[in-house]
Short mmCIF file of C-alpha atoms (C1' of nucleotides) in Angstrom, two decimals:
data_model
loop_
_atom_site.label_atom_id
_atom_site.label_comp_id
_atom_site.label_asym_id
_atom_site.label_seq_id
_atom_site.Cartn_x
_atom_site.Cartn_y
_atom_site.Cartn_z
CA MET A 24 -23.36 -13.00 47.16
CA ARG A 25 -20.11 -14.67 46.32
CA LEU A 26 -20.95 -17.84 44.51
CA LEU A 27 -17.51 -18.57 43.13
CA LYS A 28 -15.65 -21.01 45.26
CA GLN A 29 -18.36 -23.34 46.41
CA VAL A 30 -19.54 -24.37 42.95
CA LYS A 31 -17.32 -27.30 42.16
CA ASN A 32 -18.20 -28.90 38.86
CA THR A 33 -19.17 -25.98 36.66
CA THR A 34 -18.85 -22.23 36.47
CA PRO A 35 -21.06 -19.97 38.60
CA GLY A 36 -22.62 -18.62 35.41
CA ARG A 37 -23.56 -22.04 34.10
CA PHE A 38 -24.73 -23.01 37.57
CA ARG A 39 -27.06 -20.04 37.73
CA ASN A 40 -28.41 -20.47 34.20
CA ALA A 41 -28.94 -24.19 34.63
CA LEU A 42 -31.15 -23.72 37.67
CA GLU A 43 -33.13 -20.76 36.43
CA GLY A 44 -36.84 -21.42 36.10
CA LYS A 45 -36.67 -25.09 37.09
CA ARG A 46 -39.11 -26.60 39.51
CA ILE A 47 -37.85 -28.74 42.39
CA ALA A 48 -39.51 -32.12 41.91
CA ALA A 49 -38.20 -33.84 45.03
CA THR A 50 -35.56 -33.57 47.69
CA GLY A 51 -33.36 -36.29 49.07
CA ARG A 52 -30.19 -37.10 50.94
CA ARG A 53 -27.36 -39.57 50.49
CA GLY A 54 -24.71 -39.63 53.18
CA LYS A 55 -23.94 -35.99 53.85
CA PHE A 56 -25.05 -34.85 50.41
CA LEU A 57 -28.36 -33.02 50.04
CA ILE A 58 -30.01 -33.60 46.68
CA PHE A 59 -32.57 -31.38 44.99
CA HIS A 60 -34.05 -33.34 42.08
CA LEU A 61 -35.25 -30.92 39.46
CA GLU A 62 -38.19 -31.45 37.14
CA ASP A 63 -36.07 -32.18 34.07
CA LYS A 64 -34.08 -34.88 35.96
CA SER A 65 -31.14 -32.60 36.49
CA ALA A 66 -30.03 -32.09 40.09
CA LEU A 67 -28.62 -29.59 42.51
CA VAL A 68 -26.37 -31.23 45.09
CA VAL A 69 -25.20 -29.56 48.28
CA HIS A 70 -22.58 -30.67 50.79
CA LEU A 71 -22.63 -28.52 53.91
CA GLY A 72 -19.04 -29.20 54.94
CA MET A 73 -18.45 -28.10 58.50
CA SER A 74 -20.56 -24.99 58.79
CA GLY A 75 -22.95 -24.86 55.84
CA GLN A 76 -26.63 -24.12 56.33
CA VAL A 77 -29.50 -24.41 53.88
CA THR A 78 -32.49 -22.51 55.18
CA TYR A 79 -35.92 -21.56 53.92
CA TRP A 80 -36.80 -17.88 53.98
CA ASP A 81 -40.47 -16.99 54.09
CA HIS A 82 -41.26 -13.52 52.72
CA ALA A 83 -44.17 -13.16 55.16
CA LYS A 84 -42.05 -13.68 58.26
CA ASP A 85 -39.68 -11.35 60.09
CA ASN A 86 -35.96 -11.84 60.07
CA ASP A 87 -34.09 -12.75 63.19
CA LYS A 88 -31.58 -10.09 64.09
CA SER A 89 -28.94 -12.31 65.59
CA PHE A 90 -27.72 -15.85 65.65
CA ALA A 91 -27.64 -18.37 68.47
CA VAL A 92 -24.28 -19.93 69.21
CA ASP A 93 -24.47 -23.67 69.63
CA PRO A 94 -23.23 -24.42 73.15
CA VAL A 95 -21.45 -27.59 72.08
CA THR A 96 -19.92 -26.77 68.73
CA GLY A 97 -19.65 -22.98 68.91
CA LEU A 98 -21.25 -22.64 65.49
CA GLN A 99 -23.71 -19.88 64.74
CA ARG A 100 -27.24 -20.98 63.98
CA SER A 101 -30.23 -18.93 63.07
CA ARG A 102 -33.13 -19.41 65.45
CA SER A 103 -35.71 -18.90 62.77
CA GLN A 104 -34.85 -17.08 59.55
CA HIS A 105 -32.14 -14.57 58.86
CA ALA A 106 -31.37 -11.91 56.30
CA PRO A 107 -28.53 -12.69 53.88
CA ASP A 108 -25.23 -11.56 55.35
CA LYS A 109 -21.57 -11.72 54.38
CA HIS A 110 -21.60 -15.50 54.81
CA THR A 111 -24.59 -16.06 52.56
CA HIS A 112 -23.21 -17.40 49.30
CA ALA A 113 -26.29 -18.31 47.31
CA LEU A 114 -29.97 -17.41 47.13
CA TRP A 115 -32.57 -19.34 45.17
CA HIS A 116 -35.59 -17.14 44.56
CA LEU A 117 -38.83 -19.07 44.57
CA ASP A 118 -42.36 -18.17 43.56
CA LYS A 119 -44.06 -15.49 45.63
CA GLY A 120 -40.84 -14.12 47.03
CA ASP A 121 -39.71 -16.96 49.26
CA ARG A 122 -36.09 -18.10 49.04
CA ILE A 123 -33.77 -20.96 49.76
CA GLN A 124 -30.58 -19.59 51.28
CA TYR A 125 -27.13 -21.10 51.44
CA ARG A 126 -24.86 -19.75 54.19
CA ASP A 127 -21.43 -21.07 55.06
CA PRO A 128 -19.01 -19.14 57.29
CA ARG A 129 -16.10 -21.57 56.98
CA GLN A 130 -16.68 -22.22 53.30
CA PHE A 131 -15.89 -25.89 53.36
CA GLY A 132 -19.25 -26.57 51.76
CA LYS A 133 -19.72 -27.49 48.12
CA LEU A 134 -22.39 -27.00 45.49
CA PHE A 135 -22.81 -29.10 42.36
CA TYR A 136 -25.11 -29.04 39.36
CA PHE A 137 -25.67 -32.21 37.37
CA GLU A 138 -27.34 -32.56 33.99
CA PRO A 139 -29.77 -35.48 33.71
CA GLY A 140 -27.85 -38.73 34.16
CA GLU A 141 -24.63 -36.99 35.18
CA MET A 142 -25.03 -37.44 38.92
CA GLU A 143 -24.71 -41.23 38.73
CA GLY A 144 -21.11 -40.84 37.62
CA PHE A 145 -20.21 -38.55 40.50
CA LYS A 146 -17.64 -40.55 42.47
CA PRO A 147 -18.09 -39.09 45.96
CA LEU A 148 -21.79 -39.99 45.78
CA ALA A 149 -21.40 -43.26 43.94
CA ARG A 150 -18.92 -44.78 46.37
CA LEU A 151 -20.82 -43.97 49.55
CA GLY A 152 -21.48 -46.91 51.82
CA MET A 153 -24.73 -48.13 53.32
CA GLU A 154 -27.27 -45.77 54.86
CA PRO A 155 -27.51 -46.46 58.59
CA LEU A 156 -31.13 -45.27 58.79
CA ASP A 157 -32.34 -47.31 55.83
CA ALA A 158 -34.39 -50.47 56.16
CA ALA A 159 -31.55 -52.17 54.27
CA PHE A 160 -29.17 -51.48 57.15
CA ARG A 161 -29.25 -54.99 58.55
CA TRP A 162 -26.79 -57.08 60.45
CA PRO A 163 -25.70 -59.52 57.70
CA ALA A 164 -25.02 -56.71 55.24
CA PHE A 165 -23.24 -54.65 57.87
CA HIS A 166 -21.05 -57.51 59.02
CA LYS A 167 -20.23 -58.48 55.47
CA ALA A 168 -19.17 -54.91 54.69
CA MET A 169 -17.16 -54.42 57.87
CA ALA A 170 -15.49 -57.76 58.53
CA PRO A 171 -12.95 -57.57 55.65
CA LYS A 172 -11.86 -54.05 56.61
CA ARG A 173 -8.49 -53.21 58.07
CA GLY A 174 -7.19 -50.18 59.91
CA MET A 175 -8.34 -48.07 62.82
CA LEU A 176 -12.05 -47.86 63.57
CA LYS A 177 -12.28 -44.10 63.73
CA PRO A 178 -10.95 -43.31 60.25
CA LEU A 179 -12.85 -46.30 58.88
CA LEU A 180 -16.13 -44.90 60.18
CA LEU A 181 -15.30 -41.39 59.01
CA SER A 182 -14.43 -42.64 55.52
CA GLN A 183 -18.10 -42.81 54.41
CA HIS A 184 -17.33 -46.08 52.66
CA PRO A 185 -18.71 -49.03 54.55
CA VAL A 186 -21.24 -46.72 56.19
CA ALA A 187 -22.26 -43.26 54.96
CA GLY A 188 -23.14 -40.16 56.90
CA LEU A 189 -21.12 -40.42 60.11
CA GLY A 190 -19.06 -37.39 61.13
CA ASN A 191 -16.71 -36.75 64.00
CA ILE A 192 -19.39 -36.37 66.67
CA TYR A 193 -21.37 -39.48 65.85
CA VAL A 194 -18.32 -41.66 65.37
CA ASP A 195 -17.16 -40.81 68.89
CA GLU A 196 -20.66 -41.38 70.22
CA ALA A 197 -21.07 -44.72 68.45
CA LEU A 198 -17.65 -45.94 69.62
CA TRP A 199 -18.39 -44.90 73.19
CA LEU A 200 -21.71 -46.68 73.13
CA SER A 201 -20.18 -49.86 71.75
CA ARG A 202 -17.19 -49.64 74.13
CA LEU A 203 -14.66 -49.72 71.33
CA HIS A 204 -11.40 -47.77 71.32
CA PRO A 205 -11.17 -45.34 68.39
CA ARG A 206 -7.67 -46.61 67.52
CA ARG A 207 -8.66 -50.23 67.72
CA ARG A 208 -8.10 -51.99 64.42
CA ALA A 209 -10.99 -53.45 62.47
CA GLU A 210 -9.22 -56.77 61.97
CA SER A 211 -9.11 -57.30 65.75
CA LEU A 212 -12.89 -57.24 66.19
CA ASP A 213 -15.02 -60.29 66.65
CA PRO A 214 -18.70 -60.49 65.59
CA ASN A 215 -19.88 -59.35 69.03
CA HIS A 216 -17.90 -56.13 68.70
CA TRP A 217 -19.31 -55.50 65.24
CA LYS A 218 -22.78 -56.23 66.55
CA ALA A 219 -22.40 -53.59 69.24
CA LEU A 220 -21.29 -51.07 66.63
CA PHE A 221 -24.10 -52.10 64.31
CA ARG A 222 -26.63 -51.30 67.04
CA ALA A 223 -24.91 -48.13 68.21
CA ILE A 224 -24.69 -46.33 64.86
CA PRO A 225 -28.41 -45.90 64.10
CA LYS A 226 -29.06 -45.29 67.77
CA VAL A 227 -26.79 -42.26 68.08
CA LEU A 228 -28.03 -40.89 64.77
CA LYS A 229 -31.68 -41.22 65.77
CA GLN A 230 -31.00 -39.61 69.12
CA GLY A 231 -29.25 -36.78 67.34
CA LEU A 232 -32.12 -36.21 64.95
CA LYS A 233 -34.71 -36.26 67.69
CA HIS A 234 -32.69 -34.01 69.91
CA ARG A 235 -31.63 -31.51 67.30
CA GLY A 236 -35.23 -31.01 66.30
CA THR A 237 -36.30 -30.17 69.77
CA THR A 238 -33.28 -27.98 70.37
CA LEU A 239 -34.01 -25.88 67.34
CA MET A 240 -37.56 -25.40 68.46
CA ASP A 241 -36.44 -24.41 71.93
CA PHE A 242 -33.90 -22.02 70.59
CA ARG A 243 -36.11 -18.96 70.69
CA ASN A 244 -34.59 -17.94 74.01
CA ALA A 245 -31.60 -15.75 73.26
CA ASP A 246 -28.77 -17.54 75.02
CA GLY A 247 -31.05 -19.38 77.39
CA THR A 248 -31.10 -22.92 78.56
CA HIS A 249 -31.06 -25.58 75.91
CA GLY A 250 -32.95 -28.87 75.89
CA GLY A 251 -31.27 -32.20 76.41
CA ASN A 252 -28.08 -31.28 74.58
CA GLN A 253 -25.69 -32.04 77.41
CA GLU A 254 -27.25 -35.35 78.24
CA LEU A 255 -27.38 -36.46 74.62
CA LEU A 256 -23.69 -36.41 73.85
CA LYS A 257 -21.87 -38.99 75.90
CA ALA A 258 -18.37 -38.47 74.54
CA TYR A 259 -18.03 -35.58 72.12
CA GLY A 260 -17.16 -32.33 73.89
CA ARG A 261 -16.85 -34.06 77.28
CA ALA A 262 -13.07 -34.47 77.64
CA GLU A 263 -12.01 -34.48 81.30
CA GLU A 264 -15.63 -34.96 82.34
CA PRO A 265 -16.78 -38.18 83.99
CA CYS A 266 -17.81 -41.09 81.81
CA LEU A 267 -21.57 -41.52 82.16
CA ARG A 268 -21.09 -45.28 82.55
CA CYS A 269 -18.13 -45.63 84.88
CA ARG A 270 -17.47 -42.08 86.17
CA LYS A 271 -13.80 -42.19 85.21
CA SER A 272 -12.46 -39.18 83.35
CA LEU A 273 -12.93 -39.10 79.56
CA LYS A 274 -9.81 -38.45 77.53
CA ARG A 275 -9.11 -36.38 74.44
CA ILE A 276 -6.68 -37.64 71.80
CA VAL A 277 -6.14 -36.91 68.12
CA VAL A 278 -6.89 -39.71 65.66
CA SER A 279 -6.38 -39.05 61.96
CA GLN A 280 -6.18 -35.35 62.64
CA ARG A 281 -9.57 -35.24 64.32
CA ALA A 282 -10.34 -34.47 67.96
CA THR A 283 -11.45 -37.68 69.60
CA VAL A 284 -12.97 -38.21 73.03
CA TYR A 285 -13.29 -41.64 74.58
CA CYS A 286 -13.35 -43.44 77.92
CA PRO A 287 -9.99 -45.08 78.67
CA SER A 288 -11.73 -47.41 81.09
CA CYS A 289 -14.78 -48.53 79.11
CA GLN A 290 -13.17 -48.37 75.69
CA ARG A 291 -10.08 -50.44 76.35
CA PRO A 292 -7.41 -50.28 73.70
CA PRO A 293 -6.02 -53.50 72.30
CA ALA A 294 -2.84 -54.52 74.15
CA ARG A 295 -0.60 -53.24 71.35
CA LEU A 296 -1.68 -49.65 71.91
CA LYS A 297 -0.99 -49.47 75.62
"C1'" DA B 18 -3.21 -50.43 50.80
"C1'" DG B 19 -3.03 -47.81 54.68
"C1'" DT B 20 -2.05 -43.63 56.87
"C1'" DA B 21 -0.17 -39.19 57.82
"C1'" DA B 22 0.33 -34.42 56.43
"C1'" DT B 23 -1.58 -30.59 53.93
"C1'" DC B 24 -4.90 -27.66 52.23
"C1'" DC B 25 -9.32 -25.30 51.44
"C1'" DC B 26 -11.75 -21.04 54.70
"C1'" DT B 27 -13.56 -18.01 58.71
"C1'" DG B 28 -14.60 -16.98 63.38
"C1'" DG B 29 -14.76 -17.69 68.41
"C1'" DC B 30 -12.11 -17.88 72.29
"C1'" DA B 31 -8.29 -18.02 75.79
"C1'" DG B 32 -4.25 -15.95 77.09
"C1'" DC B 33 -1.18 -12.33 77.05
"C1'" DT C 22 -8.63 -3.29 73.09
"C1'" DG C 23 -5.91 -5.88 70.19
"C1'" DC C 24 -2.90 -9.28 69.00
"C1'" DT C 25 -1.58 -14.41 68.50
"C1'" DG C 26 -2.30 -19.09 68.47
"C1'" DC C 27 -5.36 -22.66 68.66
"C1'" DC C 28 -9.56 -24.87 67.86
"C1'" DA C 29 -13.70 -26.31 65.05
"C1'" DG C 30 -19.45 -30.95 62.95
"C1'" DG C 31 -15.36 -32.43 56.34
"C1'" DG C 32 -12.91 -34.49 52.98
"C1'" DA C 33 -9.94 -34.47 48.70
"C1'" DT C 34 -5.29 -34.74 47.44
"C1'" DT C 35 -0.55 -35.66 47.92
"C1'" DA C 36 3.31 -37.93 49.97
"C1'" DC C 37 5.37 -41.70 52.10
#
DNA sequence: AGTAATCCCTGGCAGC
DNA sequence: TGCTGCCAGGGATTAC
């Protein structure tokens, strides 16, 4: 296991020693950070980056020999549980021989260890915006956070600041659903536009969660048919395919260095961008 | 302040 | 079969 590069705020040795023998008291998530709260109030924090996977390995179960390739993203996923391989960077050995495994082919992921009280001062966590699946994600708070913002919608939504947890896929999906152009500027939106976005964000996330769960369960067929994957994503990965609202061809552009798919007909750009 | 470029990595794939 | 170039679910940092 190579545990060097992904540990960001301490040395691998300190990281290992700090975790040794500690019980996991609770698990949580904030934005794209996974948080393992340990019994002494210290914490292990994981960011999966683009290709990271945290999986549970049960000593009583067989390993899967191969990985399934996600038809949309091209990323390898284990169908059930896998043996550590050259991309497995950390193993946490639990009681009775089970393990938590961290695997990350592209190595954009990050691991952090925080002493009690330290995590609160961790900027990337502290400055995250509102949680779109929380009960506190309500229209007045959303509008208040968004209305003063300036700049293009796509980078604004990717920034994690007004709203946490959205990545490239779900930003494109939310913008498609709310009929907003990814390059449209925040200051040009009226409350109705913001309202559409406010409704779209939790919707695409919930659909993703629901869908991903079922896909993983269906994934025991080698390279077989997959559940509702194709129907779920309306924009991402569908460049040159017909818009599911208006049948016109979806278009791929690059916005803040990220691949972006949108419908030129439904998601009209502001006049300035034409 | 906003935004664009750059960098951190590896692997799959198309095209030659 | 093997090479090259391009692409990829993120985000911090640096440069303008």
